[in-house]
Amino acid sequence: MEKKLNTILLILAVTIAFIACSQDEQAKSTAIKKANSKYTFEYVRGISLTQPKRALKMIETGKKDGSMTNIEANYLMSMVYYNGLRNYSKAANYAVAALNDPDINKYPEKERQLYNMASSQFYSCGNYVESLTMADKGIKLAYEHKDRKLMSQLLMTIGECHGEVGNMWHAINTFDRCIQIITEQLKKTPDWDTYFDLATVYSLKANSAIDIKEYKLTCWRN
């Protein structure tokens, strides 16, 4: 009887150990998958300019093995075609595909950035109407989330669009709004990227002013 009891206890112990090991392996597998998913997305984004062909292969792999969602894949495809391959039309199409995904609301930060990307990409294609449409939608989200940096970036693109079609005063007024927002940002976070944005928008404003011979507007005012 004692021998039989020992055998039963041994079997029970082995079973418990097996279940514990299985659960542990499953937890490790899930953790690794999450880590790889995050790493893959960030890594591909980092090489979108310098290694676009490799980035595209990694995106395809990510889609196949499930480590990357359709939204993430389209977001990265848009970035690769824009940054690395300079195919602005294709980049815009991928950005729109990501924005039209029914799950886009689960990715609020990516959604805002996608509107910024799409607006810039359509501008680069010369499709100023669609660029303005994307910028307007993006600005609404930027207001909702109090994303001042995104707001300034979209205003910059809006100003560029108006400048391209000859609406110089509209462009200048938009650049002025952008300058005001960036100047307020600098008081809170005086970093290099924000200073670069300010220098860029002043340059855009100056070019627009020169086009209509309003040279007094080309000055940098604090």
mmCIF file of C-alpha atoms in Angstrom:
data_model
loop_
_atom_site.group_PDB
_atom_site.id
_atom_site.type_symbol
_atom_site.label_atom_id
_atom_site.label_comp_id
_atom_site.label_asym_id
_atom_site.label_seq_id
_atom_site.Cartn_x
_atom_site.Cartn_y
_atom_site.Cartn_z
ATOM 1 C CA MET A 1 0.000 0.000 0.000
ATOM 2 C CA GLU A 2 2.823 2.352 0.948
ATOM 3 C CA LYS A 3 4.620 1.516 -2.316
ATOM 4 C CA LYS A 4 1.465 2.223 -4.301
ATOM 5 C CA LEU A 5 0.974 5.542 -2.468
ATOM 6 C CA ASN A 6 4.543 6.575 -3.227
ATOM 7 C CA THR A 7 4.012 5.755 -6.908
ATOM 8 C CA ILE A 8 0.841 7.865 -7.012
ATOM 9 C CA LEU A 9 2.603 10.768 -5.270
ATOM 10 C CA LEU A 10 5.487 10.519 -7.744
ATOM 11 C CA ILE A 11 3.122 10.613 -10.719
ATOM 12 C CA LEU A 12 1.276 13.561 -9.183
ATOM 13 C CA ALA A 13 4.535 15.436 -8.590
ATOM 14 C CA VAL A 14 5.704 14.820 -12.157
ATOM 15 C CA THR A 15 2.323 15.974 -13.512
ATOM 16 C CA ILE A 16 2.405 19.176 -11.449
ATOM 17 C CA ALA A 17 5.988 19.847 -12.516
ATOM 18 C CA PHE A 18 5.057 19.278 -16.177
ATOM 19 C CA ILE A 19 2.099 21.689 -15.945
ATOM 20 C CA ALA A 20 4.245 24.303 -14.180
ATOM 21 C CA CYS A 21 6.989 23.989 -16.810
ATOM 22 C CA SER A 22 4.445 24.250 -19.646
ATOM 23 C CA GLN A 23 2.912 27.381 -18.149
ATOM 24 C CA ASP A 24 6.363 28.845 -17.584
ATOM 25 C CA GLU A 25 7.398 28.133 -21.175
ATOM 26 C CA GLN A 26 4.132 29.609 -22.462
ATOM 27 C CA ALA A 27 4.683 32.760 -20.390
ATOM 28 C CA LYS A 28 8.269 33.030 -21.663
ATOM 29 C CA SER A 29 7.114 32.519 -25.246
ATOM 30 C CA THR A 30 4.486 35.266 -24.874
ATOM 31 C CA ALA A 31 7.016 37.625 -23.311
ATOM 32 C CA ILE A 32 9.564 36.945 -26.077
ATOM 33 C CA LYS A 33 6.927 37.469 -28.750
ATOM 34 C CA LYS A 34 5.941 40.816 -27.237
ATOM 35 C CA ALA A 35 9.576 41.860 -26.926
ATOM 36 C CA ASN A 36 10.303 40.821 -30.511
ATOM 37 C CA SER A 37 7.207 42.632 -31.747
ATOM 38 C CA LYS A 38 8.271 45.878 -30.096
ATOM 39 C CA TYR A 39 11.879 45.437 -31.151
ATOM 40 C CA THR A 40 10.936 44.659 -34.731
ATOM 41 C CA PHE A 41 8.696 47.718 -35.086
ATOM 42 C CA GLU A 42 11.240 50.096 -33.553
ATOM 43 C CA TYR A 43 14.128 48.509 -35.439
ATOM 44 C CA VAL A 44 12.395 48.703 -38.834
ATOM 45 C CA ARG A 45 11.463 52.299 -38.171
ATOM 46 C CA GLY A 46 15.107 53.012 -37.413
ATOM 47 C CA ILE A 47 16.386 51.531 -40.687
ATOM 48 C CA SER A 48 13.575 52.859 -42.913
ATOM 49 C CA LEU A 49 15.924 55.492 -44.367
ATOM 50 C CA THR A 50 19.247 53.656 -44.543
ATOM 51 C CA GLN A 51 18.175 50.072 -45.336
ATOM 52 C CA PRO A 52 14.744 50.242 -47.012
ATOM 53 C CA LYS A 53 14.927 46.872 -48.818
ATOM 54 C CA ARG A 54 15.873 45.064 -45.631
ATOM 55 C CA ALA A 55 13.112 46.910 -43.804
ATOM 56 C CA LEU A 56 10.517 45.714 -46.339
ATOM 57 C CA LYS A 57 11.614 42.088 -45.876
ATOM 58 C CA MET A 58 11.349 42.425 -42.105
ATOM 59 C CA ILE A 59 7.851 43.858 -42.411
ATOM 60 C CA GLU A 60 6.753 40.889 -44.546
ATOM 61 C CA THR A 61 8.233 38.504 -41.977
ATOM 62 C CA GLY A 62 6.485 40.364 -39.161
ATOM 63 C CA LYS A 63 3.131 40.067 -40.930
ATOM 64 C CA LYS A 64 3.593 36.347 -41.561
ATOM 65 C CA ASP A 65 4.700 35.362 -38.054
ATOM 66 C CA GLY A 66 2.075 37.568 -36.384
ATOM 67 C CA SER A 67 4.552 39.765 -34.538
ATOM 68 C CA MET A 68 3.273 42.810 -36.398
ATOM 69 C CA THR A 69 -0.324 43.980 -36.864
ATOM 70 C CA ASN A 70 -1.645 45.213 -40.220
ATOM 71 C CA ILE A 71 -1.656 48.777 -38.878
ATOM 72 C CA GLU A 72 1.969 48.528 -37.769
ATOM 73 C CA ALA A 73 2.970 46.943 -41.086
ATOM 74 C CA ASN A 74 1.214 49.614 -43.176
ATOM 75 C CA TYR A 75 2.618 52.364 -40.943
ATOM 76 C CA LEU A 76 6.143 51.067 -41.500
ATOM 77 C CA MET A 77 5.615 50.460 -45.229
ATOM 78 C CA SER A 78 4.499 54.073 -45.520
ATOM 79 C CA MET A 79 7.610 55.212 -43.675
ATOM 80 C CA VAL A 80 9.984 53.038 -45.736
ATOM 81 C CA TYR A 81 8.559 54.129 -49.088
ATOM 82 C CA TYR A 82 8.687 57.778 -48.011
ATOM 83 C CA ASN A 83 12.058 57.907 -46.253
ATOM 84 C CA GLY A 84 14.103 55.272 -48.032
ATOM 85 C CA LEU A 85 12.592 54.780 -51.485
ATOM 86 C CA ARG A 86 11.164 58.264 -52.137
ATOM 87 C CA ASN A 87 7.991 56.774 -53.583
ATOM 88 C CA TYR A 88 5.618 59.350 -52.115
ATOM 89 C CA SER A 89 2.469 58.087 -53.792
ATOM 90 C CA LYS A 90 2.948 54.534 -52.536
ATOM 91 C CA ALA A 91 3.868 55.854 -49.090
ATOM 92 C CA ALA A 92 0.626 57.852 -48.931
ATOM 93 C CA ASN A 93 -1.426 54.823 -49.987
ATOM 94 C CA TYR A 94 -0.003 52.730 -47.142
ATOM 95 C CA ALA A 95 -0.646 55.539 -44.640
ATOM 96 C CA VAL A 96 -4.274 55.772 -45.771
ATOM 97 C CA ALA A 97 -4.622 51.972 -45.563
ATOM 98 C CA ALA A 98 -3.457 52.093 -41.948
ATOM 99 C CA LEU A 99 -5.855 54.952 -41.150
ATOM 100 C CA ASN A 100 -8.767 53.055 -42.727
ATOM 101 C CA ASP A 101 -8.112 49.961 -40.620
ATOM 102 C CA PRO A 102 -11.072 49.295 -38.273
ATOM 103 C CA ASP A 103 -8.668 48.886 -35.326
ATOM 104 C CA ILE A 104 -6.915 52.233 -35.778
ATOM 105 C CA ASN A 105 -8.603 53.663 -32.660
ATOM 106 C CA LYS A 106 -6.569 51.220 -30.589
ATOM 107 C CA TYR A 107 -3.434 53.076 -31.668
ATOM 108 C CA PRO A 108 -4.147 56.775 -30.897
ATOM 109 C CA GLU A 109 -0.529 57.927 -31.065
ATOM 110 C CA LYS A 110 0.141 56.114 -34.343
ATOM 111 C CA GLU A 111 -3.134 57.453 -35.736
ATOM 112 C CA ARG A 112 -2.035 61.043 -35.100
ATOM 113 C CA GLN A 113 1.372 60.415 -36.613
ATOM 114 C CA LEU A 114 -0.173 58.730 -39.645
ATOM 115 C CA TYR A 115 -2.196 61.862 -40.423
ATOM 116 C CA ASN A 116 1.025 63.866 -40.217
ATOM 117 C CA MET A 117 2.813 61.371 -42.469
ATOM 118 C CA ALA A 118 -0.027 61.227 -44.991
ATOM 119 C CA SER A 119 -0.285 65.016 -45.140
ATOM 120 C CA SER A 120 3.450 65.345 -45.851
ATOM 121 C CA GLN A 121 3.375 62.514 -48.378
ATOM 122 C CA PHE A 122 0.441 63.927 -50.333
ATOM 123 C CA TYR A 123 2.178 67.313 -50.282
ATOM 124 C CA SER A 124 5.304 65.692 -51.745
ATOM 125 C CA CYS A 125 3.099 64.122 -54.457
ATOM 126 C CA GLY A 126 1.709 67.543 -55.340
ATOM 127 C CA ASN A 127 -1.774 66.496 -54.181
ATOM 128 C CA TYR A 128 -2.386 69.588 -52.044
ATOM 129 C CA VAL A 129 -6.132 69.027 -51.617
ATOM 130 C CA GLU A 130 -5.614 65.597 -50.059
ATOM 131 C CA SER A 131 -2.686 66.927 -48.033
ATOM 132 C CA LEU A 132 -4.913 69.637 -46.540
ATOM 133 C CA THR A 133 -7.674 67.099 -45.850
ATOM 134 C CA MET A 134 -5.292 64.873 -43.907
ATOM 135 C CA ALA A 135 -3.825 67.858 -42.060
ATOM 136 C CA ASP A 136 -7.265 69.097 -40.999
ATOM 137 C CA LYS A 137 -8.186 65.674 -39.605
ATOM 138 C CA GLY A 138 -4.847 65.444 -37.849
ATOM 139 C CA ILE A 139 -5.227 68.864 -36.265
ATOM 140 C CA LYS A 140 -8.594 67.871 -34.799
ATOM 141 C CA LEU A 141 -6.930 64.910 -33.098
ATOM 142 C CA ALA A 142 -4.000 67.075 -32.020
ATOM 143 C CA TYR A 143 -6.434 69.458 -30.293
ATOM 144 C CA GLU A 144 -8.211 66.565 -28.587
ATOM 145 C CA HIS A 145 -4.950 65.149 -27.257
ATOM 146 C CA LYS A 146 -3.296 68.545 -26.649
ATOM 147 C CA ASP A 147 -0.446 67.523 -28.939
ATOM 148 C CA ARG A 148 1.108 70.923 -29.669
ATOM 149 C CA LYS A 149 4.105 69.558 -31.549
ATOM 150 C CA LEU A 150 1.907 67.661 -33.978
ATOM 151 C CA MET A 151 -0.257 70.739 -34.404
ATOM 152 C CA SER A 152 2.741 72.853 -35.379
ATOM 153 C CA GLN A 153 3.988 70.213 -37.832
ATOM 154 C CA LEU A 154 0.606 69.998 -39.547
ATOM 155 C CA LEU A 155 0.273 73.779 -39.693
ATOM 156 C CA MET A 156 3.656 73.901 -41.387
ATOM 157 C CA THR A 157 2.428 71.531 -44.102
ATOM 158 C CA ILE A 158 -0.824 73.496 -44.476
ATOM 159 C CA GLY A 159 1.188 76.683 -44.979
ATOM 160 C CA GLU A 160 3.359 74.978 -47.579
ATOM 161 C CA CYS A 161 0.275 73.779 -49.475
ATOM 162 C CA HIS A 162 -1.206 77.280 -49.609
ATOM 163 C CA GLY A 163 2.143 78.660 -50.705
ATOM 164 C CA GLU A 164 2.366 76.148 -53.572
ATOM 165 C CA VAL A 165 -1.009 77.216 -54.990
ATOM 166 C CA GLY A 166 -0.254 80.933 -54.652
ATOM 167 C CA ASN A 167 -2.190 81.754 -51.477
ATOM 168 C CA MET A 168 0.812 83.518 -49.995
ATOM 169 C CA TRP A 169 -0.968 85.597 -47.357
ATOM 170 C CA HIS A 170 -2.845 82.528 -46.147
ATOM 171 C CA ALA A 171 0.464 80.677 -46.023
ATOM 172 C CA ILE A 172 2.148 83.488 -44.061
ATOM 173 C CA ASN A 173 -0.712 83.685 -41.551
ATOM 174 C CA THR A 174 -0.531 79.906 -41.073
ATOM 175 C CA PHE A 175 3.228 80.068 -40.550
ATOM 176 C CA ASP A 176 2.672 82.801 -37.950
ATOM 177 C CA ARG A 177 0.299 80.519 -36.026
ATOM 178 C CA CYS A 178 2.893 77.766 -36.261
ATOM 179 C CA ILE A 179 5.636 80.101 -34.982
ATOM 180 C CA GLN A 180 3.482 81.071 -32.008
ATOM 181 C CA ILE A 181 2.923 77.431 -31.024
ATOM 182 C CA ILE A 182 6.599 76.483 -31.418
ATOM 183 C CA THR A 183 7.718 79.537 -29.441
ATOM 184 C CA GLU A 184 5.420 78.481 -26.598
ATOM 185 C CA GLN A 185 6.883 74.967 -26.796
ATOM 186 C CA LEU A 186 10.414 76.314 -26.531
ATOM 187 C CA LYS A 187 9.600 77.980 -23.221
ATOM 188 C CA LYS A 188 8.710 74.549 -21.823
ATOM 189 C CA THR A 189 11.153 72.291 -23.678
ATOM 190 C CA PRO A 190 14.051 74.184 -25.278
ATOM 191 C CA ASP A 191 15.442 71.239 -27.242
ATOM 192 C CA TRP A 192 17.263 71.066 -30.554
ATOM 193 C CA ASP A 193 14.348 69.538 -32.532
ATOM 194 C CA THR A 194 12.041 72.369 -31.518
ATOM 195 C CA TYR A 195 14.627 75.012 -32.431
ATOM 196 C CA PHE A 196 15.055 73.284 -35.787
ATOM 197 C CA ASP A 197 11.276 73.396 -36.375
ATOM 198 C CA LEU A 198 11.258 77.110 -35.536
ATOM 199 C CA ALA A 199 14.127 77.833 -37.934
ATOM 200 C CA THR A 200 12.344 75.819 -40.648
ATOM 201 C CA VAL A 201 9.037 77.640 -40.342
ATOM 202 C CA TYR A 202 10.760 81.043 -40.283
ATOM 203 C CA SER A 203 12.532 80.061 -43.493
ATOM 204 C CA LEU A 204 9.233 79.006 -45.093
ATOM 205 C CA LYS A 205 7.600 82.256 -44.032
ATOM 206 C CA ALA A 206 10.530 84.289 -45.394
ATOM 207 C CA ASN A 207 10.313 82.546 -48.774
ATOM 208 C CA SER A 208 6.582 83.236 -48.977
ATOM 209 C CA ALA A 209 7.126 86.903 -48.061
ATOM 210 C CA ILE A 210 9.844 87.277 -50.687
ATOM 211 C CA ASP A 211 7.494 85.871 -53.330
ATOM 212 C CA ILE A 212 5.080 88.754 -52.694
ATOM 213 C CA LYS A 213 7.892 91.275 -52.064
ATOM 214 C CA GLU A 214 6.979 91.768 -48.392
ATOM 215 C CA TYR A 215 10.593 91.913 -47.243
ATOM 216 C CA LYS A 216 9.774 93.334 -43.813
ATOM 217 C CA LEU A 217 8.104 90.014 -42.959
ATOM 218 C CA THR A 218 11.329 88.078 -43.469
ATOM 219 C CA CYS A 219 12.788 89.274 -40.142
ATOM 220 C CA TRP A 220 13.116 86.907 -37.180
ATOM 221 C CA ARG A 221 11.126 88.356 -34.313
ATOM 222 C CA ASN A 222 11.161 86.980 -30.777
#
